[in-house]
Short mmCIF file of C-alpha atoms in Angstrom, two decimals:
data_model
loop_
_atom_site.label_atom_id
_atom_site.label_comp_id
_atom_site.label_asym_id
_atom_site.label_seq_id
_atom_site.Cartn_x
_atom_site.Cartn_y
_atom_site.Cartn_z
CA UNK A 1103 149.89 97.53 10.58
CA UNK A 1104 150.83 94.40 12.41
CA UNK A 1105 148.62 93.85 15.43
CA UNK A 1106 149.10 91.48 18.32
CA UNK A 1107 146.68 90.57 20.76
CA UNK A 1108 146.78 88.89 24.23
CA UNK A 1109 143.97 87.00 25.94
CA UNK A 1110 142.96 87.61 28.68
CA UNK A 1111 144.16 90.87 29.27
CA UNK A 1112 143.86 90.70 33.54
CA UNK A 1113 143.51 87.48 34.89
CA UNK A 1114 143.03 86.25 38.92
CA UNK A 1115 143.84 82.85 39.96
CA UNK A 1116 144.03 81.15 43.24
CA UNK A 1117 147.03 79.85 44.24
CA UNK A 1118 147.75 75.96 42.55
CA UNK A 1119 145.63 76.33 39.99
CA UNK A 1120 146.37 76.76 35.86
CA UNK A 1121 146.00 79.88 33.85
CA UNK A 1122 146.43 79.95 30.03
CA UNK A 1123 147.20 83.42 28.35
CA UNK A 1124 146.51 83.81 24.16
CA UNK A 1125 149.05 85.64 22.03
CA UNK A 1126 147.62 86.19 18.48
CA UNK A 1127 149.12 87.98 15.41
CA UNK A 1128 145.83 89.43 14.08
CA UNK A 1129 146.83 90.41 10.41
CA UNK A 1130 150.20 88.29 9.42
CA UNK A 1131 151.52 84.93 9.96
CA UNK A 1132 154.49 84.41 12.34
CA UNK A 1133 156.50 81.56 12.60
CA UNK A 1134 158.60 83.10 15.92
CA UNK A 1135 156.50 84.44 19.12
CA UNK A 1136 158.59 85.23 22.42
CA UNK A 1137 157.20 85.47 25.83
CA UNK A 1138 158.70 88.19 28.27
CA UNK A 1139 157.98 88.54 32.04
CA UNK A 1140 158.26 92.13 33.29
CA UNK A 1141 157.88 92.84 36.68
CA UNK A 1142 157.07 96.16 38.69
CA UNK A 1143 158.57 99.18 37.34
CA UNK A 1144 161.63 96.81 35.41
CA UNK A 1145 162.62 95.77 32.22
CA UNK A 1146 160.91 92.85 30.04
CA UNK A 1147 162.71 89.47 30.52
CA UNK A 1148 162.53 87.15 28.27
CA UNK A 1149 161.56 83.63 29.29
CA UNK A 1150 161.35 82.06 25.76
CA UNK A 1151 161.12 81.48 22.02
CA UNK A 1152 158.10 79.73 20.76
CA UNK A 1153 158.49 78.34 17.11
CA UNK A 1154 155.38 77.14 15.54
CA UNK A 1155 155.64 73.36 14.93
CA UNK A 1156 158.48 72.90 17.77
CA UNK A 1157 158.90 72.94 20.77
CA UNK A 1158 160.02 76.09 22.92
CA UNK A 1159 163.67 77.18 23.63
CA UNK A 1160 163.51 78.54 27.41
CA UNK A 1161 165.95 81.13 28.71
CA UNK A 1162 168.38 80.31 31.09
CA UNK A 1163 166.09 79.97 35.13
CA UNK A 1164 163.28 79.65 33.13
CA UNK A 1165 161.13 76.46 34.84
CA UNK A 1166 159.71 74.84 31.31
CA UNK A 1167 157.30 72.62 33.25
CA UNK A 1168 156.06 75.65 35.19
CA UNK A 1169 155.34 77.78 32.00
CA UNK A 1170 154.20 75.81 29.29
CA UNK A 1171 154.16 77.57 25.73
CA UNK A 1172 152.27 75.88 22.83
CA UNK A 1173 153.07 77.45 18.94
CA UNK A 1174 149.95 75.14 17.58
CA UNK A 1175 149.65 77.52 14.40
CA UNK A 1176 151.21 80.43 12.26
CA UNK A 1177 148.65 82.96 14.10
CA UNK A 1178 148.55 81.75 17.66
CA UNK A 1179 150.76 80.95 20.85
CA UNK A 1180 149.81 79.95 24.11
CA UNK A 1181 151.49 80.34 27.39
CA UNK A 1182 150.27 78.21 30.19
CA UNK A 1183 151.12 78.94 33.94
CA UNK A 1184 151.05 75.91 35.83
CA UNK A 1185 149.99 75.28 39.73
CA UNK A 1186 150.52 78.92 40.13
CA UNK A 1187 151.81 80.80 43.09
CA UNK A 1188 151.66 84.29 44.33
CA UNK A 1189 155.60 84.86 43.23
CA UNK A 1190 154.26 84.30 39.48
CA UNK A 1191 152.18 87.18 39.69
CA UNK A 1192 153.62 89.50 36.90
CA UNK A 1193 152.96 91.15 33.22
CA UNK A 1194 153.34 88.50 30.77
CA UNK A 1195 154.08 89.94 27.23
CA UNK A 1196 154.04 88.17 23.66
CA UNK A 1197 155.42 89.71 20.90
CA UNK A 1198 155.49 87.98 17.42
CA UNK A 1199 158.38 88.31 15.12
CA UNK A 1200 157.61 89.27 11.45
CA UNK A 1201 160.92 91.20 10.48
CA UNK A 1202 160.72 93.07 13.82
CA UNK A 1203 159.02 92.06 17.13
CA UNK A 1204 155.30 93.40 17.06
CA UNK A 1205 154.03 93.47 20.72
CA UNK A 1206 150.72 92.50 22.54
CA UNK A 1207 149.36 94.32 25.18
CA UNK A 1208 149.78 92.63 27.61
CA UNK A 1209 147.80 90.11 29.96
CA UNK A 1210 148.38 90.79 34.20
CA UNK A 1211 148.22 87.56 36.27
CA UNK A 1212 147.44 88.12 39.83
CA UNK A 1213 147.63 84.68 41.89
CA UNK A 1214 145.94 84.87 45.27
CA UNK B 616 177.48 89.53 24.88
CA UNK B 617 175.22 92.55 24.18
CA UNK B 618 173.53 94.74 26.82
CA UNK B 619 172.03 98.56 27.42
CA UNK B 620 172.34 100.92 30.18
CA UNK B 621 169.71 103.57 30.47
CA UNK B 622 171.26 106.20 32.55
CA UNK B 623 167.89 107.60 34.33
CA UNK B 624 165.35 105.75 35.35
CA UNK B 625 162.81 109.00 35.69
CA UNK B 626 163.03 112.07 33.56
CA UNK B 627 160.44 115.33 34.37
CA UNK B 628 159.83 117.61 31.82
CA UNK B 629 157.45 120.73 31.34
CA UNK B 630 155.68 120.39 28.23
CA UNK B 631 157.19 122.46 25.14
CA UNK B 632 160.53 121.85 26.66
CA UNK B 633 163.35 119.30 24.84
CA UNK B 634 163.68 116.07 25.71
CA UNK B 635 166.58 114.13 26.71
CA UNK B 636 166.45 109.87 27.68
CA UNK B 637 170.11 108.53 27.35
CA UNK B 638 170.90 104.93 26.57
CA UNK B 639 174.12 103.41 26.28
CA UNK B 640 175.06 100.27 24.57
CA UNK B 641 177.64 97.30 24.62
CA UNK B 642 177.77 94.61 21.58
CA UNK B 643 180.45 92.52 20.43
CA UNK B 644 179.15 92.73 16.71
CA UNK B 645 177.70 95.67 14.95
CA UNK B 646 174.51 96.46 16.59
CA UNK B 647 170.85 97.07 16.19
CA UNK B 648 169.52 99.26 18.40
CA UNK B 649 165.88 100.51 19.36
CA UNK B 650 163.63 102.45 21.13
CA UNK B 651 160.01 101.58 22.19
CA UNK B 652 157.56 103.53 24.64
CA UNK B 653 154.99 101.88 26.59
CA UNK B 654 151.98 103.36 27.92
CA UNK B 655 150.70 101.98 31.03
CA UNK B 656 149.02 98.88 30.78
CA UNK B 657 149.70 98.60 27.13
CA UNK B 658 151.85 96.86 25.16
CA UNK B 659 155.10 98.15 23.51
CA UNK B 660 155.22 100.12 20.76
CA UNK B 661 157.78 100.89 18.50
CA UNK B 662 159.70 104.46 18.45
CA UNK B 663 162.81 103.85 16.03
CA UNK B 664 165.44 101.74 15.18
CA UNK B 665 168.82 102.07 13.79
CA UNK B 666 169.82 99.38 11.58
CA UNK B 667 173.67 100.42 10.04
CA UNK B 668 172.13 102.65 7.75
CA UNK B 669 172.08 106.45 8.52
CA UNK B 670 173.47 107.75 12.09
CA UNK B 671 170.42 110.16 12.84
CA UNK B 672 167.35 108.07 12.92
CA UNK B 673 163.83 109.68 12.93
CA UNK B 674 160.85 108.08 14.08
CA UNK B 675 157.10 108.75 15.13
CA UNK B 676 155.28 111.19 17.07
CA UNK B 677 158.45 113.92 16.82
CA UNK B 678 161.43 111.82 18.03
CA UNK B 679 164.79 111.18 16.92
CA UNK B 680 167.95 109.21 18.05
CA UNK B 681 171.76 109.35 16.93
CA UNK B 682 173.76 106.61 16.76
CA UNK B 683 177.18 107.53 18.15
CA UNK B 684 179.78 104.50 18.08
CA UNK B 685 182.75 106.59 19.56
CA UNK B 686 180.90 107.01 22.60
CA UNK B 687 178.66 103.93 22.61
CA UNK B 688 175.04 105.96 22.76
CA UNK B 689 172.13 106.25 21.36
CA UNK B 690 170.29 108.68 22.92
CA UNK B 691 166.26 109.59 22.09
CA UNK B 692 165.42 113.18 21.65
CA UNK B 693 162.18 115.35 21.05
CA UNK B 694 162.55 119.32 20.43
CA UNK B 695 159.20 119.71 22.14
CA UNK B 696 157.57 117.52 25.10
CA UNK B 697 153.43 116.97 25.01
CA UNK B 698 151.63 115.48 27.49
CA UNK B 699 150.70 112.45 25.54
CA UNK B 700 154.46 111.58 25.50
CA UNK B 701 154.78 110.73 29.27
CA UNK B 702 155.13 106.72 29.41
CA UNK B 703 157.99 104.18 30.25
CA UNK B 704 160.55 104.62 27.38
CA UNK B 705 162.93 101.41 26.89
CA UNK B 706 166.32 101.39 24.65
CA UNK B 707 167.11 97.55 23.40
CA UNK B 708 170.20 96.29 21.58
CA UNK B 709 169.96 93.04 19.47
CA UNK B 710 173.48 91.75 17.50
CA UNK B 711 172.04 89.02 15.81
CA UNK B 712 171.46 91.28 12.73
CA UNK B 713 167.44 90.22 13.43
CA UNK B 714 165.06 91.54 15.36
CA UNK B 715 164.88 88.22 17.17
CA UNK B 716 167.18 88.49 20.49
CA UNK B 717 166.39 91.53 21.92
CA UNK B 718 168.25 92.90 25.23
CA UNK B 719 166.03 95.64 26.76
CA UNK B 720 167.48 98.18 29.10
CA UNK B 721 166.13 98.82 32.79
CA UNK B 722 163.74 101.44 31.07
CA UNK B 723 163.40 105.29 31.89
CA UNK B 724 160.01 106.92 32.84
CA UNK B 725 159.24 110.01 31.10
CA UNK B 726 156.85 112.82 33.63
CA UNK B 727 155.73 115.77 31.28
CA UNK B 728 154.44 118.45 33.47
CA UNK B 729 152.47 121.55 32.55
#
């Protein structure tokens, strides 16, 4: 079946620094990936749409120079978390659209 | 505008007893509605979905939900609870006719005790 993966899969940063997080569709092509933010014991949230090719449409709150997403090919989206801070600590989940969302596993960020 | 309301956030269970997670929705249009578990520290996987097609939708691992538009639900159900099913359950509601805006619900954490 359709498999998504996320890289890394736990990550630790110190505060102000960059962290980049992988979302791959391992076995199909996907022209759509989203990016959610879940946090403790909530619901996933999205923050945005990455279309390969284009840029990303951002949810509404959602700081676009803070997370940077890159769709640079059909198999592969990047989300990049800029000058981090402790408040961006969080789950940050991919899922890649291919009739229905098919969701990675996951990738923690801890920012210290 | 399109949204869920999970009605418990934790649900205990023994194990060979029914289980019960209730979901309600709100959608303008005709909706799409789903359920996906999550195990923890893993990524979402899908349960079922209803789609305008038949009102009783099974899925994997035992579990069924019925789409009720009189009352707005769309419950999930299992006859039998097993260990391996306690996880965060989440119902989502999408009326763009694609998977591709998805609302999730606040999420309901199943316990399954012996």
């Amino acid at each position: 079946g359709a498999v998504v993966s996320q890289h890394p899969s736990w990550v630790i940063c110190k505060s102000g620094t960059s962290v980049k997080i992988e979302c791959r569709s391992l076995d199909f092509q996907a022209t759509t990936m989203f990016w959610y933010r879940q946090f403790p014991k909530q619901s996933l949230m999205l923050m945005a749409t990455s279309n390969e090719g284009s840029k990303a449409t951002y949810e509404q709150g959602v700081e676009k120079d803070k997370f940077l997403i890159n769709h640079a090919s059909l198999t592969l989206s990047t989300l990049t978390v800029t000058s981090a801070h402790p408040e961006d600590s969080s789950f940050y989940i991919c899922s890649a659209l291919a009739y229905e969302q098919y969701f990675g596993p996951g990738t923690r960020l801890t920012v210290t | 505008a399109q949204s869920v309301t999970q009605l418990d956030s934790h649900v205990s269970v023994s194990e060979g007893t029914p289980v019960l997670l209730r979901c309600n929705y709100s959608s303008s249009y005709s909706p799409s509605l789903f359920w996906y578990v999550q195990h923890p520290n893993k990524g979402l996987q899908l349960l079922l979905k209803y789609t305008s097609a038949a009102t009783l939708v099974k899925g994997i691992n035992g579990f069924e939900a019925e789409f009720k538009k009189s009352e707005t639900s769309f419950h999930l159900t299992k006859p039998s609870a097993h260990m391996s099913d306690a996880a965060e359950y989440f119902c989502v509601v999408t009326d763009t006719g694609t998977a591709s805006k998805l609302t999730f619900g606040t999420g309901t954490r199943l316990q399954v005790t012996l």
